[in-house]
């Protein structure tokens, strides 16, 4: 079992719709969770961080965390063609090791 | 303010050559990380510095890989006797604080290494 799992996609949504990206992780002691956006040929760009159970909203983005289910998700409202990218889920295990463990990413395509 | 910078952006090496990749973190950031990203995969952790101390090098794939951050700012990742399997994008990230999981990491543009 991979430590961080994501559906590779592509996930195709029409412009203006809600895109829902999901991630599961295996290590119960994981404490912090991050979503990065990566355009083709570019480096990862941090878009959301979440540390406690529940929802966290920032503009069109909402991160959701459920530690009991070991599940974290990212919702993108009013999807735009510029949102087309690969979305990487990253997990930080605990306070003594700040390295991130990444999933393989989900490719999102927003169609006109 | 400037972000994380890396150089060179692209490097082509012949198998067996040594290469050195440079990372300049965001000013004032205590922590610096190196990751390796293969095509179609997420970044994989290589090593971590807090200031000049290398606190974790568990991800370095072999003893051909060596990293340093002698003055606690700029870091260099060196790969000796490069092999074709070393071809990847090498990403550097920095974060403001030291040992803490509540610690956002910001990535540089990466160095794409191709070993022929």
mmCIF file with all atom_site columns, C-alpha atoms in Angstrom:
data_model
loop_
_atom_site.group_PDB
_atom_site.id
_atom_site.type_symbol
_atom_site.label_atom_id
_atom_site.label_alt_id
_atom_site.label_comp_id
_atom_site.label_asym_id
_atom_site.label_entity_id
_atom_site.label_seq_id
_atom_site.pdbx_PDB_ins_code
_atom_site.Cartn_x
_atom_site.Cartn_y
_atom_site.Cartn_z
_atom_site.occupancy
_atom_site.B_iso_or_equiv
_atom_site.pdbx_formal_charge
_atom_site.auth_seq_id
_atom_site.auth_comp_id
_atom_site.auth_asym_id
_atom_site.auth_atom_id
_atom_site.pdbx_PDB_model_num
ATOM 1   C CA . UNK A 1 1   ? 0.000   0.000  0.000   1.00 0.00 ? 1   UNK A CA 1
ATOM 2   C CA . UNK A 1 2   ? 1.366   3.401  -0.974  1.00 0.00 ? 2   UNK A CA 1
ATOM 3   C CA . UNK A 1 3   ? 1.695   5.935  1.822   1.00 0.00 ? 3   UNK A CA 1
ATOM 4   C CA . UNK A 1 4   ? -0.302  8.556  -0.079  1.00 0.00 ? 4   UNK A CA 1
ATOM 5   C CA . UNK A 1 5   ? -2.742  7.507  -2.779  1.00 0.00 ? 5   UNK A CA 1
ATOM 6   C CA . UNK A 1 6   ? -4.463  9.562  -5.437  1.00 0.00 ? 6   UNK A CA 1
ATOM 7   C CA . UNK A 1 7   ? -6.407  8.660  -8.526  1.00 0.00 ? 7   UNK A CA 1
ATOM 8   C CA . UNK A 1 8   ? -4.142  9.592  -11.447 1.00 0.00 ? 8   UNK A CA 1
ATOM 9   C CA . UNK A 1 9   ? -7.047  10.725 -13.613 1.00 0.00 ? 9   UNK A CA 1
ATOM 10  C CA . UNK A 1 10  ? -7.496  12.518 -15.832 1.00 0.00 ? 10  UNK A CA 1
ATOM 11  C CA . UNK A 1 11  ? -10.469 14.045 -14.092 1.00 0.00 ? 11  UNK A CA 1
ATOM 12  C CA . UNK A 1 12  ? -12.445 15.984 -16.639 1.00 0.00 ? 12  UNK A CA 1
ATOM 13  C CA . UNK A 1 13  ? -14.935 18.657 -15.532 1.00 0.00 ? 13  UNK A CA 1
ATOM 14  C CA . UNK A 1 14  ? -16.725 21.342 -17.534 1.00 0.00 ? 14  UNK A CA 1
ATOM 15  C CA . UNK A 1 15  ? -15.927 24.992 -16.984 1.00 0.00 ? 15  UNK A CA 1
ATOM 16  C CA . UNK A 1 16  ? -17.881 26.388 -14.040 1.00 0.00 ? 16  UNK A CA 1
ATOM 17  C CA . UNK A 1 17  ? -18.378 23.019 -12.352 1.00 0.00 ? 17  UNK A CA 1
ATOM 18  C CA . UNK A 1 18  ? -16.946 21.801 -9.052  1.00 0.00 ? 18  UNK A CA 1
ATOM 19  C CA . UNK A 1 19  ? -13.847 19.628 -9.268  1.00 0.00 ? 19  UNK A CA 1
ATOM 20  C CA . UNK A 1 20  ? -13.361 17.160 -6.421  1.00 0.00 ? 20  UNK A CA 1
ATOM 21  C CA . UNK A 1 21  ? -9.915  15.701 -5.860  1.00 0.00 ? 21  UNK A CA 1
ATOM 22  C CA . UNK A 1 22  ? -9.322  12.973 -3.304  1.00 0.00 ? 22  UNK A CA 1
ATOM 23  C CA . UNK A 1 23  ? -6.372  11.605 -1.377  1.00 0.00 ? 23  UNK A CA 1
ATOM 24  C CA . UNK A 1 24  ? -5.959  8.856  1.199   1.00 0.00 ? 24  UNK A CA 1
ATOM 25  C CA . UNK A 1 25  ? -2.960  8.255  3.426   1.00 0.00 ? 25  UNK A CA 1
ATOM 26  C CA . UNK A 1 26  ? -1.819  5.234  5.372   1.00 0.00 ? 26  UNK A CA 1
ATOM 27  C CA . UNK A 1 27  ? 0.067   6.644  8.363   1.00 0.00 ? 27  UNK A CA 1
ATOM 28  C CA . UNK A 1 28  ? -2.296  7.468  11.224  1.00 0.00 ? 28  UNK A CA 1
ATOM 29  C CA . UNK A 1 29  ? 0.226   9.759  12.918  1.00 0.00 ? 29  UNK A CA 1
ATOM 30  C CA . UNK A 1 30  ? 0.238   12.156 9.960   1.00 0.00 ? 30  UNK A CA 1
ATOM 31  C CA . UNK A 1 31  ? -0.386  15.648 11.213  1.00 0.00 ? 31  UNK A CA 1
ATOM 32  C CA . UNK A 1 32  ? -0.388  18.098 8.344   1.00 0.00 ? 32  UNK A CA 1
ATOM 33  C CA . UNK A 1 33  ? -1.626  17.980 4.791   1.00 0.00 ? 33  UNK A CA 1
ATOM 34  C CA . UNK A 1 34  ? -0.943  20.052 1.732   1.00 0.00 ? 34  UNK A CA 1
ATOM 35  C CA . UNK A 1 35  ? -2.258  20.455 -1.785  1.00 0.00 ? 35  UNK A CA 1
ATOM 36  C CA . UNK A 1 36  ? 0.111   21.551 -4.521  1.00 0.00 ? 36  UNK A CA 1
ATOM 37  C CA . UNK A 1 37  ? -0.735  22.458 -8.094  1.00 0.00 ? 37  UNK A CA 1
ATOM 38  C CA . UNK A 1 38  ? 1.778   21.569 -10.780 1.00 0.00 ? 38  UNK A CA 1
ATOM 39  C CA . UNK A 1 39  ? 1.489   22.773 -14.348 1.00 0.00 ? 39  UNK A CA 1
ATOM 40  C CA . UNK A 1 40  ? 3.225   20.729 -17.004 1.00 0.00 ? 40  UNK A CA 1
ATOM 41  C CA . UNK A 1 41  ? 6.956   21.428 -16.982 1.00 0.00 ? 41  UNK A CA 1
ATOM 42  C CA . UNK A 1 42  ? 6.723   23.588 -13.861 1.00 0.00 ? 42  UNK A CA 1
ATOM 43  C CA . UNK A 1 43  ? 7.419   23.017 -10.189 1.00 0.00 ? 43  UNK A CA 1
ATOM 44  C CA . UNK A 1 44  ? 4.778   22.397 -7.490  1.00 0.00 ? 44  UNK A CA 1
ATOM 45  C CA . UNK A 1 45  ? 2.971   25.470 -6.185  1.00 0.00 ? 45  UNK A CA 1
ATOM 46  C CA . UNK A 1 46  ? 1.382   25.376 -2.721  1.00 0.00 ? 46  UNK A CA 1
ATOM 47  C CA . UNK A 1 47  ? -2.323  26.164 -2.823  1.00 0.00 ? 47  UNK A CA 1
ATOM 48  C CA . UNK A 1 48  ? -3.717  24.853 0.473   1.00 0.00 ? 48  UNK A CA 1
ATOM 49  C CA . UNK A 1 49  ? -2.593  23.526 3.825   1.00 0.00 ? 49  UNK A CA 1
ATOM 50  C CA . UNK A 1 50  ? -4.823  21.908 6.449   1.00 0.00 ? 50  UNK A CA 1
ATOM 51  C CA . UNK A 1 51  ? -3.972  20.649 9.904   1.00 0.00 ? 51  UNK A CA 1
ATOM 52  C CA . UNK A 1 52  ? -7.215  19.858 11.725  1.00 0.00 ? 52  UNK A CA 1
ATOM 53  C CA . UNK A 1 53  ? -10.384 17.964 10.916  1.00 0.00 ? 53  UNK A CA 1
ATOM 54  C CA . UNK A 1 54  ? -13.024 19.810 8.964   1.00 0.00 ? 54  UNK A CA 1
ATOM 55  C CA . UNK A 1 55  ? -13.063 22.257 6.108   1.00 0.00 ? 55  UNK A CA 1
ATOM 56  C CA . UNK A 1 56  ? -10.748 25.111 5.235   1.00 0.00 ? 56  UNK A CA 1
ATOM 57  C CA . UNK A 1 57  ? -11.744 27.572 2.533   1.00 0.00 ? 57  UNK A CA 1
ATOM 58  C CA . UNK A 1 58  ? -9.568  29.940 0.527   1.00 0.00 ? 58  UNK A CA 1
ATOM 59  C CA . UNK A 1 59  ? -11.256 31.639 -2.388  1.00 0.00 ? 59  UNK A CA 1
ATOM 60  C CA . UNK A 1 60  ? -12.480 28.991 -4.827  1.00 0.00 ? 60  UNK A CA 1
ATOM 61  C CA . UNK A 1 61  ? -10.583 26.248 -2.999  1.00 0.00 ? 61  UNK A CA 1
ATOM 62  C CA . UNK A 1 62  ? -11.806 24.171 -0.060  1.00 0.00 ? 62  UNK A CA 1
ATOM 63  C CA . UNK A 1 63  ? -9.675  21.546 1.639   1.00 0.00 ? 63  UNK A CA 1
ATOM 64  C CA . UNK A 1 64  ? -11.398 18.879 3.715   1.00 0.00 ? 64  UNK A CA 1
ATOM 65  C CA . UNK A 1 65  ? -9.708  16.631 6.252   1.00 0.00 ? 65  UNK A CA 1
ATOM 66  C CA . UNK A 1 66  ? -11.026 13.548 8.015   1.00 0.00 ? 66  UNK A CA 1
ATOM 67  C CA . UNK A 1 67  ? -8.295  12.003 10.137  1.00 0.00 ? 67  UNK A CA 1
ATOM 68  C CA . UNK A 1 68  ? -10.482 9.124  11.326  1.00 0.00 ? 68  UNK A CA 1
ATOM 69  C CA . UNK A 1 69  ? -10.962 8.030  7.715   1.00 0.00 ? 69  UNK A CA 1
ATOM 70  C CA . UNK A 1 70  ? -7.419  9.082  6.736   1.00 0.00 ? 70  UNK A CA 1
ATOM 71  C CA . UNK A 1 71  ? -8.848  11.098 3.902   1.00 0.00 ? 71  UNK A CA 1
ATOM 72  C CA . UNK A 1 72  ? -8.178  14.567 2.565   1.00 0.00 ? 72  UNK A CA 1
ATOM 73  C CA . UNK A 1 73  ? -9.838  16.238 -0.373  1.00 0.00 ? 73  UNK A CA 1
ATOM 74  C CA . UNK A 1 74  ? -9.691  19.430 -2.412  1.00 0.00 ? 74  UNK A CA 1
ATOM 75  C CA . UNK A 1 75  ? -12.734 21.057 -3.947  1.00 0.00 ? 75  UNK A CA 1
ATOM 76  C CA . UNK A 1 76  ? -12.355 23.661 -6.677  1.00 0.00 ? 76  UNK A CA 1
ATOM 77  C CA . UNK A 1 77  ? -15.491 25.684 -7.261  1.00 0.00 ? 77  UNK A CA 1
ATOM 78  C CA . UNK A 1 78  ? -16.280 27.446 -10.543 1.00 0.00 ? 78  UNK A CA 1
ATOM 79  C CA . UNK A 1 79  ? -13.514 25.543 -12.312 1.00 0.00 ? 79  UNK A CA 1
ATOM 80  C CA . UNK A 1 80  ? -11.619 27.479 -14.968 1.00 0.00 ? 80  UNK A CA 1
ATOM 81  C CA . UNK A 1 81  ? -9.492  26.230 -17.875 1.00 0.00 ? 81  UNK A CA 1
ATOM 82  C CA . UNK A 1 82  ? -6.504  27.722 -16.031 1.00 0.00 ? 82  UNK A CA 1
ATOM 83  C CA . UNK A 1 83  ? -7.117  25.189 -13.251 1.00 0.00 ? 83  UNK A CA 1
ATOM 84  C CA . UNK A 1 84  ? -6.090  22.412 -15.636 1.00 0.00 ? 84  UNK A CA 1
ATOM 85  C CA . UNK A 1 85  ? -2.993  20.948 -13.988 1.00 0.00 ? 85  UNK A CA 1
ATOM 86  C CA . UNK A 1 86  ? -1.819  18.053 -11.852 1.00 0.00 ? 86  UNK A CA 1
ATOM 87  C CA . UNK A 1 87  ? -2.789  18.325 -8.188  1.00 0.00 ? 87  UNK A CA 1
ATOM 88  C CA . UNK A 1 88  ? -0.423  16.738 -5.715  1.00 0.00 ? 88  UNK A CA 1
ATOM 89  C CA . UNK A 1 89  ? -1.462  15.700 -2.224  1.00 0.00 ? 89  UNK A CA 1
ATOM 90  C CA . UNK A 1 90  ? 1.366   15.827 0.336   1.00 0.00 ? 90  UNK A CA 1
ATOM 91  C CA . UNK A 1 91  ? 1.480   14.590 3.913   1.00 0.00 ? 91  UNK A CA 1
ATOM 92  C CA . UNK A 1 92  ? 3.798   15.434 6.771   1.00 0.00 ? 92  UNK A CA 1
ATOM 93  C CA . UNK A 1 93  ? 4.161   12.617 9.256   1.00 0.00 ? 93  UNK A CA 1
ATOM 94  C CA . UNK A 1 94  ? 4.901   14.273 12.555  1.00 0.00 ? 94  UNK A CA 1
ATOM 95  C CA . UNK A 1 95  ? 6.643   17.151 14.234  1.00 0.00 ? 95  UNK A CA 1
ATOM 96  C CA . UNK A 1 96  ? 10.069  15.562 14.197  1.00 0.00 ? 96  UNK A CA 1
ATOM 97  C CA . UNK A 1 97  ? 10.260  14.952 10.470  1.00 0.00 ? 97  UNK A CA 1
ATOM 98  C CA . UNK A 1 98  ? 9.193   17.750 8.232   1.00 0.00 ? 98  UNK A CA 1
ATOM 99  C CA . UNK A 1 99  ? 9.713   15.945 4.970   1.00 0.00 ? 99  UNK A CA 1
ATOM 100 C CA . UNK A 1 100 ? 6.661   15.649 2.777   1.00 0.00 ? 100 UNK A CA 1
ATOM 101 C CA . UNK A 1 101 ? 5.406   12.404 1.289   1.00 0.00 ? 101 UNK A CA 1
ATOM 102 C CA . UNK A 1 102 ? 3.602   12.999 -1.991  1.00 0.00 ? 102 UNK A CA 1
ATOM 103 C CA . UNK A 1 103 ? 1.015   11.123 -3.941  1.00 0.00 ? 103 UNK A CA 1
ATOM 104 C CA . UNK A 1 104 ? 1.472   10.645 -7.671  1.00 0.00 ? 104 UNK A CA 1
ATOM 105 C CA . UNK A 1 105 ? -0.993  13.427 -8.411  1.00 0.00 ? 105 UNK A CA 1
ATOM 106 C CA . UNK A 1 106 ? -4.359  13.737 -10.128 1.00 0.00 ? 106 UNK A CA 1
ATOM 107 C CA . UNK A 1 107 ? -4.489  15.371 -13.530 1.00 0.00 ? 107 UNK A CA 1
ATOM 108 C CA . UNK A 1 108 ? -7.419  17.754 -13.837 1.00 0.00 ? 108 UNK A CA 1
ATOM 109 C CA . UNK A 1 109 ? -8.779  18.876 -17.190 1.00 0.00 ? 109 UNK A CA 1
ATOM 110 C CA . UNK A 1 110 ? -11.322 21.698 -17.270 1.00 0.00 ? 110 UNK A CA 1
ATOM 111 C CA . UNK A 1 111 ? -13.141 21.694 -20.573 1.00 0.00 ? 111 UNK A CA 1
ATOM 112 C CA . UNK A 1 112 ? -14.828 24.641 -22.291 1.00 0.00 ? 112 UNK A CA 1
ATOM 113 C CA . UNK B 2 1   ? 10.429  39.074 -2.392  1.00 0.00 ? 1   UNK B CA 1
ATOM 114 C CA . UNK B 2 2   ? 12.371  36.505 -4.336  1.00 0.00 ? 2   UNK B CA 1
ATOM 115 C CA . UNK B 2 3   ? 11.359  32.890 -4.174  1.00 0.00 ? 3   UNK B CA 1
ATOM 116 C CA . UNK B 2 4   ? 13.546  29.810 -4.178  1.00 0.00 ? 4   UNK B CA 1
ATOM 117 C CA . UNK B 2 5   ? 16.008  29.834 -7.049  1.00 0.00 ? 5   UNK B CA 1
ATOM 118 C CA . UNK B 2 6   ? 17.866  26.919 -8.567  1.00 0.00 ? 6   UNK B CA 1
ATOM 119 C CA . UNK B 2 7   ? 20.656  26.619 -11.093 1.00 0.00 ? 7   UNK B CA 1
ATOM 120 C CA . UNK B 2 8   ? 21.234  25.410 -13.646 1.00 0.00 ? 8   UNK B CA 1
ATOM 121 C CA . UNK B 2 9   ? 17.671  24.970 -14.889 1.00 0.00 ? 9   UNK B CA 1
ATOM 122 C CA . UNK B 2 10  ? 18.791  22.248 -17.295 1.00 0.00 ? 10  UNK B CA 1
ATOM 123 C CA . UNK B 2 11  ? 21.809  20.003 -17.168 1.00 0.00 ? 11  UNK B CA 1
ATOM 124 C CA . UNK B 2 12  ? 22.907  17.358 -19.637 1.00 0.00 ? 12  UNK B CA 1
ATOM 125 C CA . UNK B 2 13  ? 25.659  15.039 -18.438 1.00 0.00 ? 13  UNK B CA 1
ATOM 126 C CA . UNK B 2 14  ? 27.390  12.080 -19.941 1.00 0.00 ? 14  UNK B CA 1
ATOM 127 C CA . UNK B 2 15  ? 27.202  8.917  -17.919 1.00 0.00 ? 15  UNK B CA 1
ATOM 128 C CA . UNK B 2 16  ? 30.006  8.914  -15.373 1.00 0.00 ? 16  UNK B CA 1
ATOM 129 C CA . UNK B 2 17  ? 30.315  12.688 -15.063 1.00 0.00 ? 17  UNK B CA 1
ATOM 130 C CA . UNK B 2 18  ? 29.906  14.525 -11.781 1.00 0.00 ? 18  UNK B CA 1
ATOM 131 C CA . UNK B 2 19  ? 27.256  17.260 -11.490 1.00 0.00 ? 19  UNK B CA 1
ATOM 132 C CA . UNK B 2 20  ? 26.506  19.964 -8.936  1.00 0.00 ? 20  UNK B CA 1
ATOM 133 C CA . UNK B 2 21  ? 23.073  21.507 -8.527  1.00 0.00 ? 21  UNK B CA 1
ATOM 134 C CA . UNK B 2 22  ? 22.588  24.718 -6.599  1.00 0.00 ? 22  UNK B CA 1
ATOM 135 C CA . UNK B 2 23  ? 19.675  25.943 -4.510  1.00 0.00 ? 23  UNK B CA 1
ATOM 136 C CA . UNK B 2 24  ? 19.202  29.422 -3.072  1.00 0.00 ? 24  UNK B CA 1
ATOM 137 C CA . UNK B 2 25  ? 16.311  29.365 -0.575  1.00 0.00 ? 25  UNK B CA 1
ATOM 138 C CA . UNK B 2 26  ? 13.987  32.174 0.380   1.00 0.00 ? 26  UNK B CA 1
ATOM 139 C CA . UNK B 2 27  ? 15.884  34.629 2.563   1.00 0.00 ? 27  UNK B CA 1
ATOM 140 C CA . UNK B 2 28  ? 15.530  33.798 6.258   1.00 0.00 ? 28  UNK B CA 1
ATOM 141 C CA . UNK B 2 29  ? 14.152  30.310 5.731   1.00 0.00 ? 29  UNK B CA 1
ATOM 142 C CA . UNK B 2 30  ? 15.655  27.894 8.208   1.00 0.00 ? 30  UNK B CA 1
ATOM 143 C CA . UNK B 2 31  ? 14.768  24.612 6.547   1.00 0.00 ? 31  UNK B CA 1
ATOM 144 C CA . UNK B 2 32  ? 15.837  23.394 3.117   1.00 0.00 ? 32  UNK B CA 1
ATOM 145 C CA . UNK B 2 33  ? 14.762  20.226 1.370   1.00 0.00 ? 33  UNK B CA 1
ATOM 146 C CA . UNK B 2 34  ? 15.830  18.386 -1.758  1.00 0.00 ? 34  UNK B CA 1
ATOM 147 C CA . UNK B 2 35  ? 13.374  16.209 -3.686  1.00 0.00 ? 35  UNK B CA 1
ATOM 148 C CA . UNK B 2 36  ? 13.678  14.157 -6.851  1.00 0.00 ? 36  UNK B CA 1
ATOM 149 C CA . UNK B 2 37  ? 10.766  13.969 -9.272  1.00 0.00 ? 37  UNK B CA 1
ATOM 150 C CA . UNK B 2 38  ? 10.580  11.376 -12.017 1.00 0.00 ? 38  UNK B CA 1
ATOM 151 C CA . UNK B 2 39  ? 8.218   11.845 -14.944 1.00 0.00 ? 39  UNK B CA 1
ATOM 152 C CA . UNK B 2 40  ? 4.617   11.187 -13.966 1.00 0.00 ? 40  UNK B CA 1
ATOM 153 C CA . UNK B 2 41  ? 5.436   10.785 -10.289 1.00 0.00 ? 41  UNK B CA 1
ATOM 154 C CA . UNK B 2 42  ? 5.209   12.945 -7.206  1.00 0.00 ? 42  UNK B CA 1
ATOM 155 C CA . UNK B 2 43  ? 8.387   14.392 -5.700  1.00 0.00 ? 43  UNK B CA 1
ATOM 156 C CA . UNK B 2 44  ? 10.419  11.978 -3.570  1.00 0.00 ? 44  UNK B CA 1
ATOM 157 C CA . UNK B 2 45  ? 12.298  13.233 -0.532  1.00 0.00 ? 45  UNK B CA 1
ATOM 158 C CA . UNK B 2 46  ? 16.096  13.142 -0.679  1.00 0.00 ? 46  UNK B CA 1
ATOM 159 C CA . UNK B 2 47  ? 17.488  15.154 2.228   1.00 0.00 ? 47  UNK B CA 1
ATOM 160 C CA . UNK B 2 48  ? 16.743  17.929 4.737   1.00 0.00 ? 48  UNK B CA 1
ATOM 161 C CA . UNK B 2 49  ? 18.775  20.696 6.359   1.00 0.00 ? 49  UNK B CA 1
ATOM 162 C CA . UNK B 2 50  ? 17.960  22.844 9.333   1.00 0.00 ? 50  UNK B CA 1
ATOM 163 C CA . UNK B 2 51  ? 20.351  25.760 8.970   1.00 0.00 ? 51  UNK B CA 1
ATOM 164 C CA . UNK B 2 52  ? 23.711  24.100 8.180   1.00 0.00 ? 52  UNK B CA 1
ATOM 165 C CA . UNK B 2 53  ? 22.883  20.791 9.867   1.00 0.00 ? 53  UNK B CA 1
ATOM 166 C CA . UNK B 2 54  ? 21.828  17.902 7.662   1.00 0.00 ? 54  UNK B CA 1
ATOM 167 C CA . UNK B 2 55  ? 19.195  16.284 9.855   1.00 0.00 ? 55  UNK B CA 1
ATOM 168 C CA . UNK B 2 56  ? 17.843  13.679 7.479   1.00 0.00 ? 56  UNK B CA 1
ATOM 169 C CA . UNK B 2 57  ? 19.503  12.116 4.465   1.00 0.00 ? 57  UNK B CA 1
ATOM 170 C CA . UNK B 2 58  ? 17.451  8.948  4.424   1.00 0.00 ? 58  UNK B CA 1
ATOM 171 C CA . UNK B 2 59  ? 16.166  9.553  0.898   1.00 0.00 ? 59  UNK B CA 1
ATOM 172 C CA . UNK B 2 60  ? 19.523  9.791  -0.849  1.00 0.00 ? 60  UNK B CA 1
ATOM 173 C CA . UNK B 2 61  ? 19.484  6.801  -3.221  1.00 0.00 ? 61  UNK B CA 1
ATOM 174 C CA . UNK B 2 62  ? 23.175  5.961  -3.034  1.00 0.00 ? 62  UNK B CA 1
ATOM 175 C CA . UNK B 2 63  ? 26.516  7.167  -1.748  1.00 0.00 ? 63  UNK B CA 1
ATOM 176 C CA . UNK B 2 64  ? 26.998  8.894  -5.103  1.00 0.00 ? 64  UNK B CA 1
ATOM 177 C CA . UNK B 2 65  ? 24.609  11.571 -3.850  1.00 0.00 ? 65  UNK B CA 1
ATOM 178 C CA . UNK B 2 66  ? 25.911  14.200 -1.469  1.00 0.00 ? 66  UNK B CA 1
ATOM 179 C CA . UNK B 2 67  ? 24.392  17.456 -0.242  1.00 0.00 ? 67  UNK B CA 1
ATOM 180 C CA . UNK B 2 68  ? 25.728  20.337 1.782   1.00 0.00 ? 68  UNK B CA 1
ATOM 181 C CA . UNK B 2 69  ? 24.646  23.692 3.145   1.00 0.00 ? 69  UNK B CA 1
ATOM 182 C CA . UNK B 2 70  ? 27.815  24.973 4.800   1.00 0.00 ? 70  UNK B CA 1
ATOM 183 C CA . UNK B 2 71  ? 26.669  28.456 5.834   1.00 0.00 ? 71  UNK B CA 1
ATOM 184 C CA . UNK B 2 72  ? 23.018  27.693 6.381   1.00 0.00 ? 72  UNK B CA 1
ATOM 185 C CA . UNK B 2 73  ? 21.782  29.401 3.233   1.00 0.00 ? 73  UNK B CA 1
ATOM 186 C CA . UNK B 2 74  ? 22.772  28.167 -0.246  1.00 0.00 ? 74  UNK B CA 1
ATOM 187 C CA . UNK B 2 75  ? 22.803  24.405 -0.714  1.00 0.00 ? 75  UNK B CA 1
ATOM 188 C CA . UNK B 2 76  ? 24.479  22.188 -3.286  1.00 0.00 ? 76  UNK B CA 1
ATOM 189 C CA . UNK B 2 77  ? 23.406  18.701 -4.296  1.00 0.00 ? 77  UNK B CA 1
ATOM 190 C CA . UNK B 2 78  ? 26.257  16.776 -5.887  1.00 0.00 ? 78  UNK B CA 1
ATOM 191 C CA . UNK B 2 79  ? 25.894  13.588 -7.863  1.00 0.00 ? 79  UNK B CA 1
ATOM 192 C CA . UNK B 2 80  ? 29.053  11.674 -8.615  1.00 0.00 ? 80  UNK B CA 1
ATOM 193 C CA . UNK B 2 81  ? 29.509  9.267  -11.526 1.00 0.00 ? 81  UNK B CA 1
ATOM 194 C CA . UNK B 2 82  ? 26.040  9.963  -12.903 1.00 0.00 ? 82  UNK B CA 1
ATOM 195 C CA . UNK B 2 83  ? 23.956  7.082  -14.195 1.00 0.00 ? 83  UNK B CA 1
ATOM 196 C CA . UNK B 2 84  ? 20.994  7.120  -16.580 1.00 0.00 ? 84  UNK B CA 1
ATOM 197 C CA . UNK B 2 85  ? 18.625  6.353  -13.718 1.00 0.00 ? 85  UNK B CA 1
ATOM 198 C CA . UNK B 2 86  ? 19.630  9.686  -12.143 1.00 0.00 ? 86  UNK B CA 1
ATOM 199 C CA . UNK B 2 87  ? 17.759  11.512 -14.918 1.00 0.00 ? 87  UNK B CA 1
ATOM 200 C CA . UNK B 2 88  ? 14.961  13.421 -13.204 1.00 0.00 ? 88  UNK B CA 1
ATOM 201 C CA . UNK B 2 89  ? 13.936  16.870 -12.041 1.00 0.00 ? 89  UNK B CA 1
ATOM 202 C CA . UNK B 2 90  ? 15.646  17.866 -8.807  1.00 0.00 ? 90  UNK B CA 1
ATOM 203 C CA . UNK B 2 91  ? 13.529  20.197 -6.715  1.00 0.00 ? 91  UNK B CA 1
ATOM 204 C CA . UNK B 2 92  ? 14.618  22.326 -3.820  1.00 0.00 ? 92  UNK B CA 1
ATOM 205 C CA . UNK B 2 93  ? 12.141  23.643 -1.252  1.00 0.00 ? 93  UNK B CA 1
ATOM 206 C CA . UNK B 2 94  ? 12.497  25.882 1.754   1.00 0.00 ? 94  UNK B CA 1
ATOM 207 C CA . UNK B 2 95  ? 10.359  26.625 4.784   1.00 0.00 ? 95  UNK B CA 1
ATOM 208 C CA . UNK B 2 96  ? 10.504  29.314 7.403   1.00 0.00 ? 96  UNK B CA 1
ATOM 209 C CA . UNK B 2 97  ? 10.815  27.298 10.570  1.00 0.00 ? 97  UNK B CA 1
ATOM 210 C CA . UNK B 2 98  ? 12.768  24.340 11.872  1.00 0.00 ? 98  UNK B CA 1
ATOM 211 C CA . UNK B 2 99  ? 11.433  21.066 13.122  1.00 0.00 ? 99  UNK B CA 1
ATOM 212 C CA . UNK B 2 100 ? 7.703   21.437 12.880  1.00 0.00 ? 100 UNK B CA 1
ATOM 213 C CA . UNK B 2 101 ? 4.994   19.749 10.918  1.00 0.00 ? 101 UNK B CA 1
ATOM 214 C CA . UNK B 2 102 ? 3.077   23.044 10.619  1.00 0.00 ? 102 UNK B CA 1
ATOM 215 C CA . UNK B 2 103 ? 5.519   24.162 8.064   1.00 0.00 ? 103 UNK B CA 1
ATOM 216 C CA . UNK B 2 104 ? 4.685   25.104 4.514   1.00 0.00 ? 104 UNK B CA 1
ATOM 217 C CA . UNK B 2 105 ? 7.321   24.311 1.931   1.00 0.00 ? 105 UNK B CA 1
ATOM 218 C CA . UNK B 2 106 ? 7.885   26.460 -1.150  1.00 0.00 ? 106 UNK B CA 1
ATOM 219 C CA . UNK B 2 107 ? 9.523   24.983 -4.190  1.00 0.00 ? 107 UNK B CA 1
ATOM 220 C CA . UNK B 2 108 ? 12.046  26.358 -6.624  1.00 0.00 ? 108 UNK B CA 1
ATOM 221 C CA . UNK B 2 109 ? 11.740  25.885 -10.400 1.00 0.00 ? 109 UNK B CA 1
ATOM 222 C CA . UNK B 2 110 ? 13.825  22.713 -10.355 1.00 0.00 ? 110 UNK B CA 1
ATOM 223 C CA . UNK B 2 111 ? 16.828  21.453 -12.304 1.00 0.00 ? 111 UNK B CA 1
ATOM 224 C CA . UNK B 2 112 ? 16.098  18.982 -15.071 1.00 0.00 ? 112 UNK B CA 1
ATOM 225 C CA . UNK B 2 113 ? 19.004  16.545 -15.250 1.00 0.00 ? 113 UNK B CA 1
ATOM 226 C CA . UNK B 2 114 ? 19.418  14.332 -18.290 1.00 0.00 ? 114 UNK B CA 1
ATOM 227 C CA . UNK B 2 115 ? 22.143  11.695 -18.234 1.00 0.00 ? 115 UNK B CA 1
ATOM 228 C CA . UNK B 2 116 ? 23.100  10.336 -21.639 1.00 0.00 ? 116 UNK B CA 1
#
